[in-house]
PDB file of C-alpha atoms in Angstrom:
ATOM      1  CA  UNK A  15     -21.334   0.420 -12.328  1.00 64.00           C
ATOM      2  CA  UNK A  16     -20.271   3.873 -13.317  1.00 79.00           C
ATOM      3  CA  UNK A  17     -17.560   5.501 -11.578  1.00 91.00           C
ATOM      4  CA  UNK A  18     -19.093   9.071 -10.502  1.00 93.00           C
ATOM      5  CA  UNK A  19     -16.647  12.190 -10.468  1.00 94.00           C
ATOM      6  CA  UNK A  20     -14.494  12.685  -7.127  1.00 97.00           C
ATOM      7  CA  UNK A  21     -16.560  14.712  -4.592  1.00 97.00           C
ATOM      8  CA  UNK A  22     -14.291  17.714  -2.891  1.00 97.00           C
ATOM      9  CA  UNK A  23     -15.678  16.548   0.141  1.00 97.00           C
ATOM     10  CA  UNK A  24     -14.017  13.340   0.290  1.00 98.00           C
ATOM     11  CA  UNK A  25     -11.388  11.566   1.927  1.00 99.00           C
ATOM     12  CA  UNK A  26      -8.948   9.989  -0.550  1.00 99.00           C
ATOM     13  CA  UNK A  27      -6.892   7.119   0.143  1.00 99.00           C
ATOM     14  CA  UNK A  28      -4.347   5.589  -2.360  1.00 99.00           C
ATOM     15  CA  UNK A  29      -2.209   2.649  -2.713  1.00 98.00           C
ATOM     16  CA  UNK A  30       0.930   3.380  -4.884  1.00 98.00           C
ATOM     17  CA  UNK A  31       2.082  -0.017  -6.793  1.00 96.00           C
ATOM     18  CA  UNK A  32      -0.212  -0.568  -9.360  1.00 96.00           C
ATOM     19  CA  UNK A  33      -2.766   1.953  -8.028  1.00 98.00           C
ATOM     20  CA  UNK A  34      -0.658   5.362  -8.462  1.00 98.00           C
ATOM     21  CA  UNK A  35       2.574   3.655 -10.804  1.00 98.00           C
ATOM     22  CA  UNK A  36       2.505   0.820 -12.747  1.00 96.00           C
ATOM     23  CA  UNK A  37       4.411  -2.173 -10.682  1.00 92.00           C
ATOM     24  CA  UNK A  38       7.812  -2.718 -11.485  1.00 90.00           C
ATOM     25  CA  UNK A  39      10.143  -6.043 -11.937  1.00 86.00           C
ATOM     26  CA  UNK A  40      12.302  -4.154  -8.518  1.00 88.00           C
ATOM     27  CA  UNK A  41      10.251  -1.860  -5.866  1.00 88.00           C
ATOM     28  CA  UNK A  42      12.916   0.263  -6.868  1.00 87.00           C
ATOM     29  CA  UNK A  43      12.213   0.885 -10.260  1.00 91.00           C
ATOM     30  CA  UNK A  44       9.170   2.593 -10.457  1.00 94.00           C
ATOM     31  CA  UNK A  45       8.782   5.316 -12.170  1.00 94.00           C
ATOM     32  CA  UNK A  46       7.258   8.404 -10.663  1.00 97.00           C
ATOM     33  CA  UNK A  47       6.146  10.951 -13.165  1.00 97.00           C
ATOM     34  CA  UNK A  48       6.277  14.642 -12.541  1.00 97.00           C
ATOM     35  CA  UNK A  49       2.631  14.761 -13.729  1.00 97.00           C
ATOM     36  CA  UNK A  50       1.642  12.436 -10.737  1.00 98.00           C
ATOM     37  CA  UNK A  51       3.565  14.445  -8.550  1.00 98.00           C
ATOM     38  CA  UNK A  52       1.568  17.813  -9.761  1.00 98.00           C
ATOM     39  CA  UNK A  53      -1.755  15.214  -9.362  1.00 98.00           C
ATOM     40  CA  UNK A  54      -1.060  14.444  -5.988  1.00 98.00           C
ATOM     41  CA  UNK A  55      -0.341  18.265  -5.214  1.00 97.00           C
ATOM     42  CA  UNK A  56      -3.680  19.641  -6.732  1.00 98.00           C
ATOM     43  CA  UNK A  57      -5.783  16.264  -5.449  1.00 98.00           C
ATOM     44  CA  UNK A  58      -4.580  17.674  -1.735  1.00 98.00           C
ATOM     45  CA  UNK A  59      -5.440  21.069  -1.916  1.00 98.00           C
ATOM     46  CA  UNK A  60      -8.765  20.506  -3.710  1.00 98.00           C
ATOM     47  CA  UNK A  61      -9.771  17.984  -1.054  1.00 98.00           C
ATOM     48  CA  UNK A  62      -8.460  20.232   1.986  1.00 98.00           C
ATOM     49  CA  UNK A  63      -5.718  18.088   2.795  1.00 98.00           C
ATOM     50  CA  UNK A  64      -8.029  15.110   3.378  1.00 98.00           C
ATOM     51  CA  UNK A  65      -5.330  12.851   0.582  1.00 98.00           C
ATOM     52  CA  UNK A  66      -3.432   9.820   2.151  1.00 98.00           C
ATOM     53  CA  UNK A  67      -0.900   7.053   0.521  1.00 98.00           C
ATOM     54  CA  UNK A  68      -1.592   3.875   2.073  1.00 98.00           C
ATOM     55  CA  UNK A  69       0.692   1.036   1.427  1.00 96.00           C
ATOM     56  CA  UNK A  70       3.279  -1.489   1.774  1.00 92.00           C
ATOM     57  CA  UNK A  71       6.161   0.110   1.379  1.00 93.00           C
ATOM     58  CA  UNK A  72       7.706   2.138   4.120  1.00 92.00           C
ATOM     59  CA  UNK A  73       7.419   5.629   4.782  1.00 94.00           C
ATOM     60  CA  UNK A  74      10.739   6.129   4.112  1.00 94.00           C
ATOM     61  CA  UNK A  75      10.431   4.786   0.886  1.00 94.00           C
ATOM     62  CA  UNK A  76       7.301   6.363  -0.374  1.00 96.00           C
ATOM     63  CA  UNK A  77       8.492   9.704   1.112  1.00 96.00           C
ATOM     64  CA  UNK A  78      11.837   9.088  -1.122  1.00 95.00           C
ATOM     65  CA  UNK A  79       9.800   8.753  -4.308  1.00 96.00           C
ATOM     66  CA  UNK A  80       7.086  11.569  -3.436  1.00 96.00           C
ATOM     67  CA  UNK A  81       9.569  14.012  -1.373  1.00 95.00           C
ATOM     68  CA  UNK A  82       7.104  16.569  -2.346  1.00 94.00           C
ATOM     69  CA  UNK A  83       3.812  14.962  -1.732  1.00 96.00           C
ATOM     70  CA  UNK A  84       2.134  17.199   1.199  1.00 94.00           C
ATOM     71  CA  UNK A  85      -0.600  14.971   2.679  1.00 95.00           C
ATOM     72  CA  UNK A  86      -0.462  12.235   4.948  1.00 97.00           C
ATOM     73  CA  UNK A  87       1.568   8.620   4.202  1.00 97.00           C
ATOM     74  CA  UNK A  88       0.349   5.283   6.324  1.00 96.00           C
ATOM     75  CA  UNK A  89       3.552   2.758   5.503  1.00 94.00           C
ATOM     76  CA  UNK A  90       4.175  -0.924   6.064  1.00 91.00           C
ATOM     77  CA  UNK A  91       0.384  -1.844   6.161  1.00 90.00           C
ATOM     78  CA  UNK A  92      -0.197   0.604   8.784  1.00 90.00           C
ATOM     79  CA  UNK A  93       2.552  -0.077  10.875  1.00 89.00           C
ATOM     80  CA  UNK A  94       4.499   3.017  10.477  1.00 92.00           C
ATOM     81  CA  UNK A  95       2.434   7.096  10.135  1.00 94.00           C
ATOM     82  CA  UNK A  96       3.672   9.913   8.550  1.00 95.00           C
ATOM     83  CA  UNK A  97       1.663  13.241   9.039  1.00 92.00           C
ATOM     84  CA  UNK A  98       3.988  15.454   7.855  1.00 86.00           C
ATOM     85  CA  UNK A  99       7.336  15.154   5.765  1.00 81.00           C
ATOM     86  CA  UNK A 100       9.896  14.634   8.085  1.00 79.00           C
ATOM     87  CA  UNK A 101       7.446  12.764  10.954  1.00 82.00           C
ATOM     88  CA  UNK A 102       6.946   9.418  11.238  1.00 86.00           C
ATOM     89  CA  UNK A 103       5.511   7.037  14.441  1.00 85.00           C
ATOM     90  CA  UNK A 104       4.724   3.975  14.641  1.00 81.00           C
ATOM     91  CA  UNK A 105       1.019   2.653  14.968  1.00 77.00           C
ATOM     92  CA  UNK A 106       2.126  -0.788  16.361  1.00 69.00           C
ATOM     93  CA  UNK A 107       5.479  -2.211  16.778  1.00 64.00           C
ATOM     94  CA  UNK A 108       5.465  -6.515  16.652  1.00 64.00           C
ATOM     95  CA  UNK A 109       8.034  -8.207  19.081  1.00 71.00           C
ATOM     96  CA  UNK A 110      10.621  -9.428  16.583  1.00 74.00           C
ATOM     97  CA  UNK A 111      14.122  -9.204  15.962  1.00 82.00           C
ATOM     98  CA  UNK A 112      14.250  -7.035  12.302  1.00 86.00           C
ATOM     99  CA  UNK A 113      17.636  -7.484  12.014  1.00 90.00           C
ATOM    100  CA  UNK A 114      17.434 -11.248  12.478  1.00 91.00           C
ATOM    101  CA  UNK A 115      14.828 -11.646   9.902  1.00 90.00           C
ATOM    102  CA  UNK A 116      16.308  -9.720   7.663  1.00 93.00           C
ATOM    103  CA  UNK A 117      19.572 -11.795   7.961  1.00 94.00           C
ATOM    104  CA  UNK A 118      17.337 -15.006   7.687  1.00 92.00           C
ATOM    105  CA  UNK A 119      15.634 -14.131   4.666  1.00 93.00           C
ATOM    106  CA  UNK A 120      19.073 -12.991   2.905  1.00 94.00           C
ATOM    107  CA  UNK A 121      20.712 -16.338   3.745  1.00 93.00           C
ATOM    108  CA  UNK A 122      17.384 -18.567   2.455  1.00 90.00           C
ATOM    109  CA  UNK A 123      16.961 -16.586  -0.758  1.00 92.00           C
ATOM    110  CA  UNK A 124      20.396 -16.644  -1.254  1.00 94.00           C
ATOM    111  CA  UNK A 125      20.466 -19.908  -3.696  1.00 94.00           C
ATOM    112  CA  UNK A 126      18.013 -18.246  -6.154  1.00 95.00           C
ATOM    113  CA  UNK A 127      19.392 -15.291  -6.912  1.00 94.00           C
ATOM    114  CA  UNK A 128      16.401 -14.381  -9.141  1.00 94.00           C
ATOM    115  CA  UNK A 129      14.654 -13.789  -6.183  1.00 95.00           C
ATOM    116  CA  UNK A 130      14.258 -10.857  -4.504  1.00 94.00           C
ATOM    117  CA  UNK A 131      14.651  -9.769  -0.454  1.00 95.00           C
ATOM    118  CA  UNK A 132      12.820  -6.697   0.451  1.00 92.00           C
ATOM    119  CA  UNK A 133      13.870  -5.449   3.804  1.00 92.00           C
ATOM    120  CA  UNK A 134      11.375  -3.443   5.707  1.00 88.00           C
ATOM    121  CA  UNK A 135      11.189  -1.936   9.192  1.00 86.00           C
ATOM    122  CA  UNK A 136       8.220  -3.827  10.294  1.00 85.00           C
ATOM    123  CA  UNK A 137       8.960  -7.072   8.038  1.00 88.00           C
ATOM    124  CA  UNK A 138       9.961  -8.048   4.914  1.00 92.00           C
ATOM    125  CA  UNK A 139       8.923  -9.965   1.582  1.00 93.00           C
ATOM    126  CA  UNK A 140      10.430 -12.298  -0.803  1.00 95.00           C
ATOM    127  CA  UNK A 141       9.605 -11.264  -4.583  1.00 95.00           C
ATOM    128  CA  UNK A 142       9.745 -14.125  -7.488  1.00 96.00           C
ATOM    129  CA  UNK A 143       8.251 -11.772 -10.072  1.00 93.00           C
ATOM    130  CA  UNK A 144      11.724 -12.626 -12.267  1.00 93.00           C
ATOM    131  CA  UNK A 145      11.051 -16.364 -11.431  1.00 94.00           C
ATOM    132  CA  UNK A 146       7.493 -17.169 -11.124  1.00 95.00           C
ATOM    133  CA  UNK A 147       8.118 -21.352 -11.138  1.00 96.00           C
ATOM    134  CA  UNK A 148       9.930 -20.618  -7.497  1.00 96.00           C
ATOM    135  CA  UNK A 149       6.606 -19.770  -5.816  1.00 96.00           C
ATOM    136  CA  UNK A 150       6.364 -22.947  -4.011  1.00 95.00           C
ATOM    137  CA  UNK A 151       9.893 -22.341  -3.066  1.00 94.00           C
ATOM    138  CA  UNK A 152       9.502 -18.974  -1.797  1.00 95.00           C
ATOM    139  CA  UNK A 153       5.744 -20.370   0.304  1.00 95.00           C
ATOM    140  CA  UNK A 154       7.892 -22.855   1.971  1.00 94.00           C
ATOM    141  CA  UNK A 155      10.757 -20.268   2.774  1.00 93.00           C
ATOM    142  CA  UNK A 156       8.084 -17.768   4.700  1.00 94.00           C
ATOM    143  CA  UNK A 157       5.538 -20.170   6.535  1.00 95.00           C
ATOM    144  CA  UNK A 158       9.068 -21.546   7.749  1.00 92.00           C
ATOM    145  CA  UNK A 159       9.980 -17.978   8.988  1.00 92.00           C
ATOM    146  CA  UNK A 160       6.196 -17.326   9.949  1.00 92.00           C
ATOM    147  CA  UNK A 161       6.626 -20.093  12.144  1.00 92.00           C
ATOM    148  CA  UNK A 162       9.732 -18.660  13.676  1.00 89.00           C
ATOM    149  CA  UNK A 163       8.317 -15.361  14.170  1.00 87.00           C
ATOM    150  CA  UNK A 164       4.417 -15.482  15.938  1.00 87.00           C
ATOM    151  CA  UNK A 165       4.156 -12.165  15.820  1.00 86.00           C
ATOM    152  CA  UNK A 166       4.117 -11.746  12.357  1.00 89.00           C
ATOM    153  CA  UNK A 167       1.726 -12.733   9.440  1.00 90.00           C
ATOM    154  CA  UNK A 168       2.367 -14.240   6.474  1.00 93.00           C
ATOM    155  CA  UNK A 169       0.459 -12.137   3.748  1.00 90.00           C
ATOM    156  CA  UNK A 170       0.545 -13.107  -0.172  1.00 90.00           C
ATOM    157  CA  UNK A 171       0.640 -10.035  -2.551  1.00 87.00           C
ATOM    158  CA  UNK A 172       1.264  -9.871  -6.589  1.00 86.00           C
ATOM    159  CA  UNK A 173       4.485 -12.076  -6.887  1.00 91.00           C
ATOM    160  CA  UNK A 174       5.521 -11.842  -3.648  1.00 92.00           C
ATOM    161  CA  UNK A 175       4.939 -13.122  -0.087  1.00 94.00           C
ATOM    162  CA  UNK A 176       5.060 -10.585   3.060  1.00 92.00           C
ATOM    163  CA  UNK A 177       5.617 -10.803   6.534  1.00 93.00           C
ATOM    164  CA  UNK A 178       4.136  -8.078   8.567  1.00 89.00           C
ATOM    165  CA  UNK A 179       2.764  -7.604  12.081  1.00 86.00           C
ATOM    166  CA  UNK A 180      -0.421  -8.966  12.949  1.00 85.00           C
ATOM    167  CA  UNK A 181      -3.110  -6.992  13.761  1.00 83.00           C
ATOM    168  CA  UNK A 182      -2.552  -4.474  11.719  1.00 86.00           C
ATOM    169  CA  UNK A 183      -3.765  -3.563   7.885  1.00 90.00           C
ATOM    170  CA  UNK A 184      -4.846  -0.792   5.322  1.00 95.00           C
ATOM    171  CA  UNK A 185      -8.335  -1.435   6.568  1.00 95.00           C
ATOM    172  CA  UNK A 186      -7.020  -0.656  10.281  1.00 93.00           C
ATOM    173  CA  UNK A 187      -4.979   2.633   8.805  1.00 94.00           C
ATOM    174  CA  UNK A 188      -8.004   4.252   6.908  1.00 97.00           C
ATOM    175  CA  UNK A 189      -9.802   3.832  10.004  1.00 96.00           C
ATOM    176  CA  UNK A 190      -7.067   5.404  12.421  1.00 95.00           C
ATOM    177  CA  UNK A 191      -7.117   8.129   9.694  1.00 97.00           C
ATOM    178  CA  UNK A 192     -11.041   8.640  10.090  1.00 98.00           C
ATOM    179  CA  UNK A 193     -10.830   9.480  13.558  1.00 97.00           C
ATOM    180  CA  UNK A 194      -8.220  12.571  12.459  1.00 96.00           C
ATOM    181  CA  UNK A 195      -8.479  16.360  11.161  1.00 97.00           C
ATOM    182  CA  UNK A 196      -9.143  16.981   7.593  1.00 97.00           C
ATOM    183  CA  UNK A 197     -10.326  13.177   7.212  1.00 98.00           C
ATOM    184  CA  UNK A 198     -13.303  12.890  10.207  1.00 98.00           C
ATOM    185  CA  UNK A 199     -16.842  13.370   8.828  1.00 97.00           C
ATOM    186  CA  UNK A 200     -16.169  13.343   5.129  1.00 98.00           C
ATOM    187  CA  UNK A 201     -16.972   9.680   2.971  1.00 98.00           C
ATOM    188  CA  UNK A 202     -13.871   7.748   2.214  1.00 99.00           C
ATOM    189  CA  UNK A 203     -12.655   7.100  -1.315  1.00 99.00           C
ATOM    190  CA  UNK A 204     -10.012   4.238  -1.087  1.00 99.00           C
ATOM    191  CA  UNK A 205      -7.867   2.495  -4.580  1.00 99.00           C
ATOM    192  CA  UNK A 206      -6.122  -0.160  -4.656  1.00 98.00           C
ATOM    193  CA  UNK A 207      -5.055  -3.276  -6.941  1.00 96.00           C
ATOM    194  CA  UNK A 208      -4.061  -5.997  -4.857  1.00 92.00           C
ATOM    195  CA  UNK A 209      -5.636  -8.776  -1.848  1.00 91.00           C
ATOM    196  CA  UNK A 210      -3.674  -6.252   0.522  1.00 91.00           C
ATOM    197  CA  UNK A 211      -5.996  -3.522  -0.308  1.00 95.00           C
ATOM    198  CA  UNK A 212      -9.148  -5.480  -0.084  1.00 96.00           C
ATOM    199  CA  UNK A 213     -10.082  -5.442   3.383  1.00 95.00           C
ATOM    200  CA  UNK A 214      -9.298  -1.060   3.094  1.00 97.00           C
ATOM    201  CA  UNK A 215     -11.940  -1.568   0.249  1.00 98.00           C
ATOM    202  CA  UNK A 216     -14.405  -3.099   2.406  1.00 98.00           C
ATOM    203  CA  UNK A 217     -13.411  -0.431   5.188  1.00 98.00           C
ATOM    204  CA  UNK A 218     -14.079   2.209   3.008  1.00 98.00           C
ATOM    205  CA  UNK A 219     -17.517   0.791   1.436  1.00 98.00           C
ATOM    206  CA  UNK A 220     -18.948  -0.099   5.322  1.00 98.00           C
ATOM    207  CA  UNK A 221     -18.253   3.611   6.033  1.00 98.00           C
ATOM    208  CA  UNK A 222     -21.025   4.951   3.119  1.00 98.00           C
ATOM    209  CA  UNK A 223     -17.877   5.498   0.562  1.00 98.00           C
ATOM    210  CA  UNK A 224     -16.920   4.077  -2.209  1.00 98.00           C
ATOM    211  CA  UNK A 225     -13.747   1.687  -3.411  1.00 98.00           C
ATOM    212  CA  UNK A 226     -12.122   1.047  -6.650  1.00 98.00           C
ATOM    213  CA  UNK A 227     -10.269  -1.885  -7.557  1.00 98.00           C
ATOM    214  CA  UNK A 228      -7.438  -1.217 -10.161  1.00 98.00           C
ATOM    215  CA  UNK A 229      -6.778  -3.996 -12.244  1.00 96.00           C
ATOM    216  CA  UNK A 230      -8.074  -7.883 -12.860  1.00 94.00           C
ATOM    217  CA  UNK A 231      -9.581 -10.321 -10.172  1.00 92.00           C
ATOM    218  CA  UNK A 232     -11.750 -10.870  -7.562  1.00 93.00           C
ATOM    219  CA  UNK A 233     -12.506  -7.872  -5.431  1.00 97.00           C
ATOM    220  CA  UNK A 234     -15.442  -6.765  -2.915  1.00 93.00           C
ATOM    221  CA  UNK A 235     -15.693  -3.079  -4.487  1.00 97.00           C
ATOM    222  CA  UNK A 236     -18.374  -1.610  -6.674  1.00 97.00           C
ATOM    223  CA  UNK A 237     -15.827   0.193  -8.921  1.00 98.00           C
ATOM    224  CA  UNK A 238     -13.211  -1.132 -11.369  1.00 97.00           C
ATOM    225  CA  UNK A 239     -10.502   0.577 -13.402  1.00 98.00           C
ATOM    226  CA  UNK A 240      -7.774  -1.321 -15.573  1.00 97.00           C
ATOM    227  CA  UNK A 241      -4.569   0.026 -14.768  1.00 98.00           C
ATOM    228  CA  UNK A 242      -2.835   3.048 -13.030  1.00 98.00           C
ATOM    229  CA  UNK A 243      -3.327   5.327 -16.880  1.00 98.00           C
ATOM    230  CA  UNK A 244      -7.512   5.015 -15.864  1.00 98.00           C
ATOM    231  CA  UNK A 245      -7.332   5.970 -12.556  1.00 98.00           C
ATOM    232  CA  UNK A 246      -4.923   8.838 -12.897  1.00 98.00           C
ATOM    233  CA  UNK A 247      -7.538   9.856 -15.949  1.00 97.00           C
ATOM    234  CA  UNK A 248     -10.946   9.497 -13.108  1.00 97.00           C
ATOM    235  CA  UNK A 249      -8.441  11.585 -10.804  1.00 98.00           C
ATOM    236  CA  UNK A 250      -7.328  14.266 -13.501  1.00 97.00           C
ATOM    237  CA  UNK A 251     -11.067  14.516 -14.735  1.00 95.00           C
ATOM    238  CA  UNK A 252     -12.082  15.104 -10.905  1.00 94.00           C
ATOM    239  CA  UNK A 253      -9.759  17.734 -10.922  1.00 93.00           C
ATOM    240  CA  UNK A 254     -11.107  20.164 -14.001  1.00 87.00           C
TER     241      UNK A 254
END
């Protein structure tokens, strides 16, 4: 199906890995262009504000590698909301000891070192991107922890395996974001590339809008762009 132009009267949500920069062998070592940072900047004030980051990752984090970005940043699956630079609350807190989870999945990883712990406020995830023959390894080291830890839900993503809270999800952040000022009324555009974004997809497609997947496999949206290059292409073409 062909992927029509970006109406200015939509709401636009975006992962970031593999949707806005290409993933990385460390969450850390993306690289953020300062094209995509001018992209972002244009994409908000063309849509009158109505532009939101959706992910994973923290808001802390995405805020650190988009200090500038202006529009609105849902973090740790919809866990944590940022409005503004500088604000942040938090959509739904899960009764668990951070801290001891953390510690936990330090400790279990630690006789692999090619895998990686990455410690979030609401969770955490195990990465075996550098050692893909340890995934059984790393599925018996979180249902373990899942097990432990009832209020959080074990979640698979590329290379990787997430605990987060349960109950929450990008589909359950886009709507939140719906109900809010520039977003409420206008048809939601929502990108992502990964099983985490799906549900957000099908959000965003019961609502009258439209998804995109980025990238290869099985996905409930109508659109479909290869890689991070095509969508930032769709975007910059939206934009003349």
């Amino acid at each position: 199906m062909t992927l029509p132009p970006l109406s200015p009267d939509a709401a636009l949500f975006l992962d970031f890995d593999g949707c806005l920069v290409d993933i990385a062998p460390r969450p850390d070592a993306v690289r953020v262009t300062g094209a995509l940072r001018d992209r972002l900047a244009r994409l908000h004030d063309r849509q009158g504000g109505a532009v939101a980051l959706i992910s994973g990752r923290d808001v802390a984090d995405l805020r650190g590698h988009l200090p500038d970005f202006p529009g609105v940043v849902a973090g740790s699956h919809g866990s944590e909301l940022s409005l503004r630079a500088g604000h942040v609350q938090t959509l739904h807190h899960a009764e668990f000891d951070a801290a001891a989870l953390h510690a936990d999945l330090r400790a279990l990883a630690a006789p692999h070192p090619a895998l990686l712990v990455e410690e979030k406020p609401h969770g955490g995830a195990l990465h075996y991107r550098a050692a893909p023959e340890l995934e059984p390894e790393v599925r018996r080291i979180m249902q373990d922890l899942a097990a432990r830890n009832p209020h959080l839900m074990l979640q698979p993503a590329k290379m990787a395996l997430e605990l987060r809270p349960a109950g929450v999800g990008k589909d359950s952040a886009l709507a939140h974001l719906m109900t809010l000022e520039p977003f409420h009324g206008r048809l939601p555009v929502f990108a992502g590339d990964d099983t985490t974004d799906e549900p957000a997809m099908a959000e965003a497609q019961s609502r009258g809008g439209m998804a995109i997947k980025i990238g290869e496999g099985a996905t409930a949206a109508a659109h479909r762009l290869p890689d991070p290059a095509a969508l930032a292409l769709w975007l910059d073409r939206s934009l003349t």
